[in-house]
């Protein structure tokens, strides 16, 4: 006997937790929230700097690998995604960036302009600086300033000004361009994931059931109407029915995978894996976009980096005490302490690259810090033109899908990355930073020409963890996020974006889910 619900939400991540809260607020709508991962009890989830401990932790992380990337010397790219209550909002770098207003306007989708989404950004936000025309206070998602300034961050911001850029105190304010400190999603120096901000309160409601360790294996259909979900709880196969609708919130990798497993996707791909076609939809899993980044590593002249803190047991003890007693210090940092948004060419109307500035250094994220005083600055291309795909390899829901990013597949993307890295070097060579730079560890002084820079990006560049666009509004979904050609099936996550936003994606996904909750409520009314 299948468990009966009004709505089934698949995936308790950045979007799913929002929907679980908003859809059950009436006390009547019966919602089942399915999450493949565990509850968010790992203590490192709740300490901001703990994201480094979670980067490759399989208990809370899908830890995908891409297919070999042709433009990256055949390298496979490690792809962390959250597999826990809160999803990627529980393991990400906590940076709160909405994107540029033009991003949403350029989607040209009815109801999804920046002006129409702004009320949902404000509704979600509990801004530490208070409410205003562009910010909200009292919402479930706490947005805070960094706990304290850092000499290296101050120097980077000053160097950006010396290089001709502006200082920007609010990247989510009237203008995104400039250098400054990032805000992060913390409350009282603890991570504010959507599990913390939205799901905690909702879990007390009798009309919400949360099932963890529950891997959705396929959507169940009656004709072309979604009627429920089959899922695996350990080795037990279960089903649940949805009287109103099924909502997929698995993210830009898991959502198209589940659709394809359910018979919704490119017909040739489904036939290859023996899956009966419920709806031939060639765009499911296609058009994948992600932000590509390359990093500069600088050796520091002074022992003021996280590398130095972590090499000293005494300094580690001090870090822990400062965190516990003062709610300050390195344990409060996200994966972007300071940074900036820049135009790589003066004729551009808005920034096309972003820098994340970090007070530590390593060869690859998730690996050991360097044994020297070091810090990092990166370039991330904001609006790539390269597109990839997510396609199942097997009819087994436990098998990871094939992820192809196709980074640097276009001349536009290659030129933007090269110009961005050259711009970044001009900033770190300014007088304000020279006091702190002993040497450029990577890429090093030998990288000078455009060919050198492109080769460096190919050899070392990677994801900055913002996959999107694999179930796009317009191609796969209508403007109310309903799957075209299907009934009672909706998608709410980063895969709905027609193009990736210019910045970190978590804030935009949360706003999309806030708006989706209103759309779902309106569609349910007679």
Coordinates of C-alpha atoms in Angstrom, one line a residue, residues 169-510:
X169 CA 30.2 47.5 0.4
X170 CA 27.2 45.4 -0.9
X171 CA 27.4 43.1 -3.9
X172 CA 23.6 42.6 -3.7
X173 CA 23.0 46.3 -3.6
X174 CA 22.4 48.8 -6.5
X175 CA 25.6 47.7 -8.3
X176 CA 27.5 44.4 -8.3
X177 CA 30.8 45.8 -9.7
X178 CA 33.7 46.4 -7.5
X179 CA 35.8 45.0 -4.6
X180 CA 34.7 44.2 -1.0
X181 CA 33.9 41.7 1.6
X182 CA 31.3 39.0 0.8
X183 CA 28.3 38.4 3.1
X184 CA 27.7 34.8 4.1
X185 CA 24.7 32.7 5.2
X186 CA 25.4 32.4 8.9
X187 CA 23.5 33.2 12.1
X188 CA 25.5 33.7 15.3
X189 CA 28.6 32.3 13.6
X190 CA 26.8 29.0 12.6
X191 CA 25.8 28.0 9.1
X192 CA 22.3 28.9 8.2
X193 CA 21.4 26.2 5.6
X194 CA 17.9 25.9 4.3
X195 CA 17.6 22.9 6.7
X196 CA 18.3 25.2 9.6
X197 CA 16.5 28.3 8.3
X198 CA 13.4 26.6 6.8
X199 CA 13.1 23.0 7.7
X200 CA 13.6 23.1 11.5
X201 CA 10.4 24.9 12.2
X202 CA 8.4 23.0 9.6
X203 CA 9.4 19.6 10.9
X204 CA 7.2 20.2 14.0
X205 CA 4.1 20.2 11.8
X206 CA 2.1 17.0 11.7
X207 CA 1.3 17.5 7.9
X208 CA 5.0 17.2 7.0
X209 CA 6.8 13.9 6.8
X210 CA 10.6 13.9 6.2
X211 CA 12.2 10.7 5.0
X212 CA 16.0 10.6 5.0
X213 CA 18.1 7.8 3.4
X214 CA 15.4 7.7 0.8
X215 CA 16.7 7.6 -2.8
X216 CA 14.0 8.4 -5.4
X217 CA 14.3 5.7 -8.1
X218 CA 11.5 6.9 -10.5
X219 CA 8.4 9.1 -10.8
X220 CA 5.2 7.0 -11.1
X221 CA 2.8 8.0 -13.8
X222 CA -0.9 7.5 -14.7
X223 CA -0.7 8.1 -18.4
X224 CA 1.2 11.4 -18.6
X225 CA 0.2 12.6 -15.1
X226 CA 2.7 12.2 -12.2
X227 CA 0.9 10.2 -9.5
X228 CA 3.7 9.4 -7.1
X229 CA 7.3 8.4 -6.5
X230 CA 9.1 5.1 -6.0
X231 CA 12.0 5.3 -3.7
X232 CA 14.6 3.0 -2.0
X233 CA 14.9 3.1 1.8
X234 CA 18.0 1.0 2.3
X235 CA 17.2 -2.2 0.3
X236 CA 13.5 -1.8 0.7
X237 CA 11.5 -0.5 -2.3
X238 CA 8.6 1.8 -1.3
X239 CA 6.1 4.0 -3.1
X240 CA 4.2 7.1 -2.2
X241 CA 1.3 8.7 -4.0
X242 CA 0.7 12.4 -4.6
X243 CA -2.9 13.6 -5.0
X244 CA -1.8 17.0 -6.3
X245 CA 1.7 16.9 -7.7
X246 CA 5.3 15.7 -7.6
X247 CA 8.0 18.4 -7.3
X248 CA 11.6 17.6 -8.2
X249 CA 14.2 19.5 -6.3
X250 CA 17.3 17.3 -6.8
X251 CA 19.4 20.0 -8.4
X252 CA 20.8 20.3 -11.9
X253 CA 22.4 16.8 -11.8
X254 CA 20.0 14.6 -9.9
X255 CA 16.8 16.1 -11.3
X256 CA 17.5 15.3 -15.0
X257 CA 18.8 11.9 -13.9
X258 CA 15.5 11.1 -12.1
X259 CA 13.5 12.3 -15.1
X260 CA 15.4 10.1 -17.4
X261 CA 15.1 7.1 -15.1
X262 CA 11.4 7.8 -15.1
X263 CA 11.1 7.7 -18.9
X264 CA 11.2 11.5 -19.5
X265 CA 14.1 12.5 -21.7
X266 CA 15.9 11.9 -25.0
X267 CA 14.2 8.8 -26.5
X268 CA 17.4 7.4 -27.9
X269 CA 19.1 7.6 -24.4
X270 CA 16.1 6.0 -22.7
X271 CA 16.0 3.2 -25.3
X272 CA 19.8 2.6 -24.8
X273 CA 19.1 1.7 -21.2
X274 CA 15.8 -0.2 -21.7
X275 CA 13.6 2.5 -20.1
X276 CA 10.1 2.9 -21.6
X277 CA 9.4 6.4 -22.9
X278 CA 6.7 8.2 -21.0
X279 CA 7.5 11.5 -22.7
X280 CA 10.2 12.1 -25.3
X281 CA 11.9 15.3 -24.2
X282 CA 15.3 15.8 -25.9
X283 CA 16.2 18.8 -23.7
X284 CA 16.1 17.0 -20.4
X285 CA 19.6 16.9 -19.1
X286 CA 21.0 19.1 -21.9
X287 CA 22.2 22.7 -21.8
X288 CA 24.2 22.2 -18.6
X289 CA 26.0 25.4 -17.5
X290 CA 28.5 25.9 -14.7
X291 CA 31.0 28.5 -13.6
X292 CA 34.6 27.7 -14.4
X293 CA 37.4 29.0 -12.3
X294 CA 41.2 29.2 -12.3
X295 CA 43.2 30.3 -9.2
X296 CA 46.4 32.3 -8.4
X297 CA 48.3 31.2 -5.3
X298 CA 50.5 33.8 -3.6
X299 CA 53.2 33.1 -1.0
X300 CA 52.7 35.5 1.9
X301 CA 55.5 37.5 3.5
X302 CA 53.9 37.3 6.9
X303 CA 52.6 34.3 8.9
X304 CA 49.0 35.6 8.9
X305 CA 47.3 32.9 6.8
X306 CA 45.1 30.0 7.6
X307 CA 48.0 27.8 6.5
X308 CA 50.0 29.2 9.4
X309 CA 47.1 28.7 11.9
X310 CA 46.7 25.0 10.9
X311 CA 50.4 24.3 11.2
X312 CA 50.5 25.3 14.8
X313 CA 48.6 23.3 17.5
X314 CA 48.7 26.4 19.7
X315 CA 47.1 28.5 17.0
X316 CA 44.5 25.8 16.3
X317 CA 43.6 26.0 20.0
X318 CA 43.3 29.7 19.8
X319 CA 41.1 29.4 16.8
X320 CA 38.8 27.1 18.6
X321 CA 38.6 29.3 21.7
X322 CA 37.9 32.5 19.7
X323 CA 35.1 30.7 17.9
X324 CA 33.5 29.4 21.0
X325 CA 34.0 32.4 23.2
X326 CA 33.9 35.4 20.7
X327 CA 32.3 33.9 17.6
X328 CA 35.2 35.3 15.6
X329 CA 38.3 34.0 13.8
X330 CA 39.0 31.6 10.9
X331 CA 36.3 29.1 11.9
X332 CA 33.7 31.7 10.9
X333 CA 35.0 32.1 7.4
X334 CA 33.2 31.0 4.2
X335 CA 34.7 30.0 0.9
X336 CA 35.1 33.6 -0.1
X337 CA 36.2 36.1 2.5
X338 CA 36.5 39.0 0.1
X339 CA 36.4 39.4 -3.6
X340 CA 35.1 41.4 -6.5
X341 CA 33.2 41.6 -9.8
X342 CA 35.0 43.0 -12.8
X343 CA 34.7 43.8 -16.5
X344 CA 37.4 42.2 -18.5
X345 CA 37.0 44.8 -21.3
X346 CA 36.0 48.4 -20.8
X347 CA 33.3 48.3 -23.5
X348 CA 31.3 45.7 -21.5
X349 CA 28.2 47.1 -19.7
X350 CA 28.5 44.8 -16.6
X351 CA 30.9 42.5 -14.9
X352 CA 31.7 39.2 -16.6
X353 CA 34.1 37.7 -14.0
X354 CA 34.2 37.3 -10.3
X355 CA 37.1 36.9 -7.8
X356 CA 37.0 34.8 -4.6
X357 CA 39.8 35.9 -2.3
X358 CA 40.8 33.3 0.4
X359 CA 43.3 33.6 3.2
X360 CA 44.7 30.1 2.6
X361 CA 46.2 28.1 -0.2
X362 CA 46.3 24.5 -1.5
X363 CA 46.8 22.7 -4.8
X364 CA 43.2 21.5 -5.1
X365 CA 40.1 22.0 -2.9
X366 CA 39.6 19.3 -0.4
X367 CA 43.4 18.5 -0.2
X368 CA 46.0 19.6 2.4
X369 CA 46.9 23.2 2.8
X370 CA 50.4 24.3 1.5
X371 CA 53.2 24.0 4.0
X372 CA 54.0 27.7 3.6
X373 CA 52.2 31.0 4.3
X374 CA 49.9 31.3 1.3
X375 CA 46.7 32.8 0.1
X376 CA 44.5 32.5 -3.0
X377 CA 42.6 34.6 -5.5
X378 CA 40.6 33.2 -8.3
X379 CA 38.8 34.2 -11.5
X380 CA 35.4 32.7 -12.3
X381 CA 33.7 33.4 -15.6
X382 CA 30.1 34.6 -14.8
X383 CA 28.3 34.0 -18.1
X384 CA 29.8 31.2 -20.0
X385 CA 28.6 30.3 -23.5
X386 CA 29.7 26.7 -23.3
X387 CA 27.0 24.1 -22.6
X388 CA 27.2 20.5 -21.5
X389 CA 24.9 17.7 -20.4
X390 CA 23.8 15.2 -17.7
X391 CA 22.8 11.8 -19.0
X392 CA 22.2 8.5 -17.2
X393 CA 24.7 5.7 -17.7
X394 CA 22.4 3.0 -16.4
X395 CA 18.8 2.3 -15.4
X396 CA 20.1 1.8 -11.8
X397 CA 19.3 4.9 -9.7
X398 CA 22.4 4.3 -7.6
X399 CA 24.7 4.7 -10.6
X400 CA 26.1 8.2 -11.0
X401 CA 25.1 9.9 -14.3
X402 CA 27.6 11.0 -17.0
X403 CA 28.3 14.7 -16.5
X404 CA 29.9 16.7 -19.3
X405 CA 30.6 20.4 -18.7
X406 CA 32.3 21.2 -22.0
X407 CA 34.3 24.0 -20.3
X408 CA 36.2 26.4 -22.6
X409 CA 34.4 25.0 -25.6
X410 CA 33.9 28.5 -27.1
X411 CA 36.4 31.2 -28.1
X412 CA 34.4 33.6 -26.0
X413 CA 34.9 31.6 -22.8
X414 CA 38.6 31.1 -23.5
X415 CA 39.2 34.8 -24.1
X416 CA 37.2 35.8 -21.0
X417 CA 39.2 33.5 -18.7
X418 CA 42.6 34.7 -20.1
X419 CA 41.5 38.4 -19.8
X420 CA 40.2 37.7 -16.3
X421 CA 43.5 36.1 -15.1
X422 CA 45.5 39.0 -16.6
X423 CA 43.2 41.5 -14.8
X424 CA 43.7 39.6 -11.5
X425 CA 47.4 39.7 -11.8
X426 CA 47.3 43.5 -12.3
X427 CA 45.4 43.8 -9.0
X428 CA 47.8 41.6 -6.9
X429 CA 50.8 43.5 -8.4
X430 CA 49.5 46.8 -6.9
X431 CA 51.5 48.5 -4.1
X432 CA 48.8 47.6 -1.4
X433 CA 49.4 43.9 -2.0
X434 CA 53.1 43.9 -2.7
X435 CA 53.8 44.2 1.0
X436 CA 52.3 40.8 1.5
X437 CA 53.4 38.9 -1.7
X438 CA 56.7 37.1 -1.4
X439 CA 56.2 35.3 -4.8
X440 CA 53.5 34.1 -7.1
X441 CA 53.5 30.4 -6.4
X442 CA 51.0 29.6 -9.2
X443 CA 50.9 30.1 -12.1
X444 CA 54.3 31.8 -11.6
X445 CA 56.3 34.4 -13.5
X446 CA 56.9 32.1 -16.5
X447 CA 53.2 32.6 -17.5
X448 CA 53.1 35.8 -19.5
X449 CA 51.5 35.3 -23.0
X450 CA 47.8 34.7 -23.7
X451 CA 48.8 31.2 -24.8
X452 CA 50.5 30.6 -21.5
X453 CA 47.4 31.8 -19.6
X454 CA 45.1 29.6 -21.6
X455 CA 47.4 26.6 -21.1
X456 CA 47.4 27.3 -17.3
X457 CA 43.5 27.4 -17.3
X458 CA 43.3 24.2 -19.2
X459 CA 45.8 22.4 -16.9
X460 CA 44.4 23.7 -13.5
X461 CA 41.0 25.2 -13.9
X462 CA 37.9 23.6 -12.4
X463 CA 34.3 24.0 -11.3
X464 CA 33.2 26.6 -8.8
X465 CA 30.2 24.3 -8.0
X466 CA 27.2 26.1 -9.7
X467 CA 25.7 23.5 -12.2
X468 CA 22.4 24.7 -13.6
X469 CA 20.1 24.8 -16.7
X470 CA 19.4 21.1 -17.3
X471 CA 15.6 21.4 -17.2
X472 CA 15.2 25.0 -18.5
X473 CA 12.2 27.2 -18.3
X474 CA 11.1 27.6 -21.9
X475 CA 12.5 24.3 -23.3
X476 CA 11.5 21.8 -20.6
X477 CA 9.3 23.7 -18.3
X478 CA 6.6 26.4 -18.7
X479 CA 6.9 29.6 -16.8
X480 CA 5.1 28.1 -13.8
X481 CA 7.8 25.4 -13.6
X482 CA 5.5 22.7 -14.8
X483 CA 7.0 20.1 -17.1
X484 CA 5.6 20.6 -20.6
X485 CA 3.5 17.7 -21.9
X486 CA 3.0 16.3 -18.3
X487 CA 0.5 16.8 -15.6
X488 CA 1.2 17.3 -11.9
X489 CA 5.0 17.4 -12.3
X490 CA 7.1 20.4 -11.5
X491 CA 10.8 21.2 -11.2
X492 CA 12.2 23.7 -8.6
X493 CA 16.0 24.0 -8.4
X494 CA 18.9 25.4 -10.3
X495 CA 18.1 23.3 -13.3
X496 CA 15.2 25.6 -14.2
X497 CA 17.5 28.5 -15.0
X498 CA 17.6 29.4 -18.7
X499 CA 21.1 30.7 -18.1
X500 CA 23.3 30.6 -15.0
X501 CA 23.2 33.7 -12.9
X502 CA 26.3 36.0 -12.5
X503 CA 27.5 34.8 -9.1
X504 CA 27.0 32.1 -6.5
X505 CA 23.7 30.3 -7.1
X506 CA 22.3 29.4 -3.7
X507 CA 20.5 32.7 -3.1
X508 CA 18.8 32.6 -6.5
X509 CA 17.7 29.0 -6.0
X510 CA 16.1 29.9 -2.6

